[in-house]
CSV table of C-alpha atoms and ligand atoms in Angstrom, one decimal:
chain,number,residue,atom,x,y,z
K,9,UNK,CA,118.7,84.7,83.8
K,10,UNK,CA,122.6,85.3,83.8
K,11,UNK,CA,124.9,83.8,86.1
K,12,UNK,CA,124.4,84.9,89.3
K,13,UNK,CA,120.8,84.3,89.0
K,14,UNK,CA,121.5,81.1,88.0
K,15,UNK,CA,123.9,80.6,91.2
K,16,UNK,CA,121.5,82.4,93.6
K,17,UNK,CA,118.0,80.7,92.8
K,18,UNK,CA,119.8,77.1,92.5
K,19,UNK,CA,118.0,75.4,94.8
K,20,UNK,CA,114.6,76.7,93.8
K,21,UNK,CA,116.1,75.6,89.6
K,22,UNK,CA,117.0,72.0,91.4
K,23,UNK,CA,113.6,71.3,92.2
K,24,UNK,CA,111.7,69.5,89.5
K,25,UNK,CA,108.6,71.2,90.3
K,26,UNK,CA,110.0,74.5,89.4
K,27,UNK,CA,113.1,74.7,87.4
K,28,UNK,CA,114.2,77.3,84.9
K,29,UNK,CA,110.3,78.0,84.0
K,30,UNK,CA,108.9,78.6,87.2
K,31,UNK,CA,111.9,80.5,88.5
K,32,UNK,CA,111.6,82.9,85.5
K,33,UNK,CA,107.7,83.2,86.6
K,34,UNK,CA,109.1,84.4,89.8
K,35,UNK,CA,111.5,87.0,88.3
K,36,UNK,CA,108.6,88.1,86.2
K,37,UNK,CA,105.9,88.5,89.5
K,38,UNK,CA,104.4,91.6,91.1
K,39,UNK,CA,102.9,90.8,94.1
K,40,UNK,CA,101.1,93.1,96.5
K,41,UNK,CA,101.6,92.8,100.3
K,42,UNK,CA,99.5,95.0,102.5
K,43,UNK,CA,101.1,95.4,105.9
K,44,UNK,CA,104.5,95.5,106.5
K,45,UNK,CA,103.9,94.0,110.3
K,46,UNK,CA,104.6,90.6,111.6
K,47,UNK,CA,103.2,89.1,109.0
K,48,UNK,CA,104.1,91.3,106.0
K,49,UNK,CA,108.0,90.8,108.0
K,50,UNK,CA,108.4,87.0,106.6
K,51,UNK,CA,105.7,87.2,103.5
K,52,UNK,CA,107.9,89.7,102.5
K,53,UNK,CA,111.4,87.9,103.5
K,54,UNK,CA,110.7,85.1,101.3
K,55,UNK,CA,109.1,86.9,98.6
K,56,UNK,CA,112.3,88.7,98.1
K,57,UNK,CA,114.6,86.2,99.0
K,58,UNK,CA,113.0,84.4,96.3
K,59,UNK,CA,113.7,86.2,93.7
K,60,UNK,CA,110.0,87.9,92.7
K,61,UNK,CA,110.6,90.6,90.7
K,62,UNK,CA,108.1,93.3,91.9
K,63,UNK,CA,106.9,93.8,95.5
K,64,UNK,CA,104.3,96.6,96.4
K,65,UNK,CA,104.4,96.8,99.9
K,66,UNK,CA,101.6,99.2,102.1
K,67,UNK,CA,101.7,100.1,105.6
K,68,UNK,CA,100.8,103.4,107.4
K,69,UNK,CA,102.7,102.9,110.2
K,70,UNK,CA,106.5,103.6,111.6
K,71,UNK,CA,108.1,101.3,113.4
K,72,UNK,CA,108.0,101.5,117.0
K,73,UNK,CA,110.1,99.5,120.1
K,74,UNK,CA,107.2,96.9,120.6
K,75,UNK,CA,107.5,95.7,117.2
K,76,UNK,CA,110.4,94.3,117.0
K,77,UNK,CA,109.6,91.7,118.8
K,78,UNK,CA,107.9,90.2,115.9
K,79,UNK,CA,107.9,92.3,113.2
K,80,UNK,CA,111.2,90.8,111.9
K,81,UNK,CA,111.8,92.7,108.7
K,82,UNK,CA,112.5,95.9,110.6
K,83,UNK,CA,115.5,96.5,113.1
K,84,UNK,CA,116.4,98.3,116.6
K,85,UNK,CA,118.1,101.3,114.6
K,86,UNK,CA,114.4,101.6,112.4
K,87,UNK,CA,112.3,102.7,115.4
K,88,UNK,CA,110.6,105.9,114.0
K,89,UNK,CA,110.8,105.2,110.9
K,90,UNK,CA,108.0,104.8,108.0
K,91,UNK,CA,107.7,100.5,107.7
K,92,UNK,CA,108.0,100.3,104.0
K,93,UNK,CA,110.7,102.5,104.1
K,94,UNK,CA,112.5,100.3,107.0
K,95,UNK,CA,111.6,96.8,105.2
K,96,UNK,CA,112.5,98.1,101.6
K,97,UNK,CA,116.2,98.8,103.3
K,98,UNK,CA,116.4,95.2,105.0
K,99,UNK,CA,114.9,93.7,101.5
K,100,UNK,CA,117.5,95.5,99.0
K,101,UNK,CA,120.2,94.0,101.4
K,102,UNK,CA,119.0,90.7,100.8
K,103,UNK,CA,118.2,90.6,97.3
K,104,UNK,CA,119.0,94.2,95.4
K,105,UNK,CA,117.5,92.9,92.3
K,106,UNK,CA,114.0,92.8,93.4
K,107,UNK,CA,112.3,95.9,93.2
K,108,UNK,CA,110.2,97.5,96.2
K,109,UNK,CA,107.6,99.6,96.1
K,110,UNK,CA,106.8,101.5,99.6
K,111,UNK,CA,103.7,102.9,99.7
K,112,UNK,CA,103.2,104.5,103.1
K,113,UNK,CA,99.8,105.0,103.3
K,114,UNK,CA,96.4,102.4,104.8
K,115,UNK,CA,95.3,101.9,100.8
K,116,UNK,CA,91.5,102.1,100.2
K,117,UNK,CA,89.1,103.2,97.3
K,118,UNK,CA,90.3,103.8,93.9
K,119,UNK,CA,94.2,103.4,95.4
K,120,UNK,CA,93.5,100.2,96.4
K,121,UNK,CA,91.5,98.8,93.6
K,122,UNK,CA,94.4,100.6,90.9
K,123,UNK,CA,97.5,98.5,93.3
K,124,UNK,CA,95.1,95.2,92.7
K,125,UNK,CA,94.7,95.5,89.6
K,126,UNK,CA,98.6,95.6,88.7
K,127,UNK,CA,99.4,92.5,91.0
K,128,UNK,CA,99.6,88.7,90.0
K,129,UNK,CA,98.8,87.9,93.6
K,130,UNK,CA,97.1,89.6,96.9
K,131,UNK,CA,98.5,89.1,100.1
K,132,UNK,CA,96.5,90.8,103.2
K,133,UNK,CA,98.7,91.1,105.8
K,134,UNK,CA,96.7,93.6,107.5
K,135,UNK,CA,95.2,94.1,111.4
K,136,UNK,CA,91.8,95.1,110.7
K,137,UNK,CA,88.4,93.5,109.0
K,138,UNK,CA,87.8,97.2,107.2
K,139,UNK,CA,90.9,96.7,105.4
K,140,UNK,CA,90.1,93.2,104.9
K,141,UNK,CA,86.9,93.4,103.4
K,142,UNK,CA,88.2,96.0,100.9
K,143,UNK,CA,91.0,93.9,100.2
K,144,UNK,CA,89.0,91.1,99.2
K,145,UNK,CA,86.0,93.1,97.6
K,146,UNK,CA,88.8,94.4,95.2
K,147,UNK,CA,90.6,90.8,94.9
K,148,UNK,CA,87.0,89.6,94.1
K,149,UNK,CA,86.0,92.5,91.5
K,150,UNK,CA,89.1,91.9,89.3
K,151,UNK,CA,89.5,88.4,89.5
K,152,UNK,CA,93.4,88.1,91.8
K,153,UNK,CA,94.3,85.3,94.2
K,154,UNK,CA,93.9,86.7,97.9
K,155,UNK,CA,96.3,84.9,100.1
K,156,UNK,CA,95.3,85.9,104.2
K,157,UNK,CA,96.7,85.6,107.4
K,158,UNK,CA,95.7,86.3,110.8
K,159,UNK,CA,97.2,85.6,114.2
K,160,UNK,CA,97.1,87.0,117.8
K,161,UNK,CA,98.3,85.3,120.7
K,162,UNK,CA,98.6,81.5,120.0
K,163,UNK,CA,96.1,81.2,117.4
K,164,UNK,CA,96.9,81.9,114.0
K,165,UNK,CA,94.8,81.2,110.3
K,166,UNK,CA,95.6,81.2,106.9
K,167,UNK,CA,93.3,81.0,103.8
K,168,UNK,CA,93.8,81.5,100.0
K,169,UNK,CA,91.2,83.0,97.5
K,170,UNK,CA,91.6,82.0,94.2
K,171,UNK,CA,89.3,84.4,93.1
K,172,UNK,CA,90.4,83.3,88.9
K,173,UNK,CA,88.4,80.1,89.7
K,174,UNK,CA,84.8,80.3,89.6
K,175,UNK,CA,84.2,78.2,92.6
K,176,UNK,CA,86.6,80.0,94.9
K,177,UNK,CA,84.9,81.8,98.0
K,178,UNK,CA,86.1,84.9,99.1
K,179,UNK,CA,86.9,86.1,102.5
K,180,UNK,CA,83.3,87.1,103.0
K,181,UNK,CA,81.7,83.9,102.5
K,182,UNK,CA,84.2,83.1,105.5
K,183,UNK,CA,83.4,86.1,107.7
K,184,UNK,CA,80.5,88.3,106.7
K,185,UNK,CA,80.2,91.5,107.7
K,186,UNK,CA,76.6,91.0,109.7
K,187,UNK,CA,77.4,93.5,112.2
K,188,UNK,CA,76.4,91.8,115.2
K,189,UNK,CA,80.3,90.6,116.3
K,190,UNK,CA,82.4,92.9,117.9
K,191,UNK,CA,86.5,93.5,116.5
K,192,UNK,CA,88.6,92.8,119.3
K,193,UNK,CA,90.9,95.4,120.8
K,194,UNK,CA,93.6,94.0,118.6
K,195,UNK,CA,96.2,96.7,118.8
K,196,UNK,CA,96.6,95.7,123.2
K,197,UNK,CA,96.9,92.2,123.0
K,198,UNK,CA,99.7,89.7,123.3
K,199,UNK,CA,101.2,87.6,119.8
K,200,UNK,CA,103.4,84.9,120.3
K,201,UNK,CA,106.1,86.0,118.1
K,202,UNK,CA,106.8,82.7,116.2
K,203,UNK,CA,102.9,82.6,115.7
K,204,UNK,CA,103.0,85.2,113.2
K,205,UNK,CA,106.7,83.8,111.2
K,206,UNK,CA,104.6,80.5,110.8
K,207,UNK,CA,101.5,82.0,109.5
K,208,UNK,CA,103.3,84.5,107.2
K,209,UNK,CA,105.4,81.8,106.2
K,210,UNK,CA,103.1,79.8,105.1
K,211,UNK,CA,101.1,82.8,103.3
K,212,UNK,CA,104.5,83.2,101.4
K,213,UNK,CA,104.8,79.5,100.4
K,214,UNK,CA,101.1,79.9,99.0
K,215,UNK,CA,102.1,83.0,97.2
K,216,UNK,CA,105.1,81.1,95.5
K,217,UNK,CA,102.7,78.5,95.2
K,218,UNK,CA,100.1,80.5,92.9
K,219,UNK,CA,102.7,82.5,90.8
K,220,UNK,CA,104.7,79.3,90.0
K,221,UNK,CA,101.4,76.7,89.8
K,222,UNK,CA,103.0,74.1,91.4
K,223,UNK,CA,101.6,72.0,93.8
K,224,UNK,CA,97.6,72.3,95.2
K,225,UNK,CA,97.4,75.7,96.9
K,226,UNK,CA,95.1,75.9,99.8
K,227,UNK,CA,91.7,77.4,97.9
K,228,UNK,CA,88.6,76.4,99.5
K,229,UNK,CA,90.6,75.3,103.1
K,230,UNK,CA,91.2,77.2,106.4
K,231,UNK,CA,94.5,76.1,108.1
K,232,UNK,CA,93.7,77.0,111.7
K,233,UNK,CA,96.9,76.9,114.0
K,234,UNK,CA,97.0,76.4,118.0
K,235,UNK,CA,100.6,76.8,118.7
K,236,UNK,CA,100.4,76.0,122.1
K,237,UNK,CA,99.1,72.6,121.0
K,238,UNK,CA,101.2,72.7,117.5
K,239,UNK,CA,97.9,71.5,116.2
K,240,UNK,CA,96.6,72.4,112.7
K,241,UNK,CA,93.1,72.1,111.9
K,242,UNK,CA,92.5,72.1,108.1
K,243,UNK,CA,88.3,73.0,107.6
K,244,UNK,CA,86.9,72.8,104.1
K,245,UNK,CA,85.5,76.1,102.8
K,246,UNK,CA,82.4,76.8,100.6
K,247,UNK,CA,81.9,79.6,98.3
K,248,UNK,CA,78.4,81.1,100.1
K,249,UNK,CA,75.6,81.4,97.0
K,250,UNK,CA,74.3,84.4,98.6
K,251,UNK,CA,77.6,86.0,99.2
K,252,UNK,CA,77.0,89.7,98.8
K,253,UNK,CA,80.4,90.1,97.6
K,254,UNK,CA,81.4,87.3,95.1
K,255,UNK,CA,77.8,85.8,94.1
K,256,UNK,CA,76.3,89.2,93.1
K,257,UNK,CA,79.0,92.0,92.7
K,258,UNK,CA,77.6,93.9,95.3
K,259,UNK,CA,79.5,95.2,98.4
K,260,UNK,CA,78.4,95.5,102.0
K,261,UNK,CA,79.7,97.6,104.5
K,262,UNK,CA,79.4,96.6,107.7
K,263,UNK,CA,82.6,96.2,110.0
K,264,UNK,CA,82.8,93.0,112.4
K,265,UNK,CA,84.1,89.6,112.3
K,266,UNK,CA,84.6,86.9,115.0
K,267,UNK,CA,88.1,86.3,114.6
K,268,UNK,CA,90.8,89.0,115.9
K,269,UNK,CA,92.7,89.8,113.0
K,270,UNK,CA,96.1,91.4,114.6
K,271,UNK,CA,99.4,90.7,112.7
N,308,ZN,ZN1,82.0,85.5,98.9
């Protein structure tokens, strides 16, 4: 680290728990964020702000008027443009030496299996349980923490995989795909915009979390948030023994979930 390293991750160096070490572990990172909505907005934020080296960042999508309500990463002067393309501007502005990948394209298959690979850590910040289960069926094949979000109106969730450890579940032993749960129309229904700073938040402070291994990350817990209560309800997870996905290497492909997944 030269100088200005030194100077700009101070405070991160000033706290015991991560120091010189785990900053360098953060300059050395690749992390992969899929969605660059209002949860990929602060997951990404932080991620750059602090100091990882390498961000892959997916999204399809162009930025339109009613995202900015939320989607905090991109601004008035982006609408049209390609997401990734919008938040790899705002990100370079806030720390040039990380470097951004955009990928403009909804990842699946081979793609998405070849981005996983290459990343120390996961983070599905997507809007749909397709993308979801591939993201974790990927995540679960070769063996990368998952960190998820989820939030739409005022309920938001947030759930890490560790899927190095043995006894991690996966995101299918939390939602299977049984097929007999509708998605919700995501895409026409109101978010709270804080809702999804908290939740991506949090996903970020997991991320930092697993790359630095400090603290205990939140593996085999669901944080469930109500923000119009403020409560947080913290339910213990089980790895499911007859997981399709992570007990026998199999995949299913089913598409449904009980819980709306809209960033
Ligand atoms: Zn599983």
């Amino acid at each position: 680290m030269d100088d200005d390293q030194l100077l700009r991750y101070s405070r991160h160096i000033l706290l015991p728990e991560i120091e010189i070490d785990g900053q360098q572990k953060l300059l050395d990172a690749h992390v992969l964020i899929i969605g660059a909505g209002g949860l990929g907005s602060p997951v990404a934020l932080y991620l750059a702000a602090s100091g990882v080296g390498q961000l892959t960042l997916c999204d399809d999508d162009s930025v339109d008027l009613t995202n900015l309500q939320r989607q905090i990463v991109h601004f008035t002067d982006s609408i049209g443009e390609r997401k990734v393309e919008s938040a790899r501007r705002t990100l370079a502005r806030i720390n040039p030496q990380t470097v951004v990948v955009a990928i403009a394209e909804r990842v699946a298959g081979e793609r998405l299996e070849q981005l996983v690979q290459t990343a120390d850590v996961v983070v599905d910040c997507t809007d749909n349980f397709a993308t979801r289960h591939a993201i974790n069926r990927a995540c679960v094949r070769f063996a990368r923490p998952l960190v998820s979000g989820a939030g739409v109106r005022f309920d938001g969730q947030v759930a890490v995989f560790d899927l190095r450890r043995a006894d991690s579940p996966c995101y299918h032993c939390l939602f299977p795909e049984s097929g007999d749960l509708e998605e919700m129309r995501c895409a026409v229904m109101g978010v709270f915009a804080p809702l999804v700073g908290i939740i991506g938040s949090v996903q970020a402070a997991e991320t930092l979390k697993l790359l630095t291994g400090v603290g205990r990350d939140l593996t085999g817990r669901l944080l469930l948030l109500d923000a119009l209560t403020m409560e947080w309800r913290n339910v213990r997870l089980k790895k499911d023994p007859h997981c399709v996905v992570c007990s026998t290497g199999t995949t299913a492909q089913s598409e449904s979930a009980a819980v709306c997944a809209r960033p």
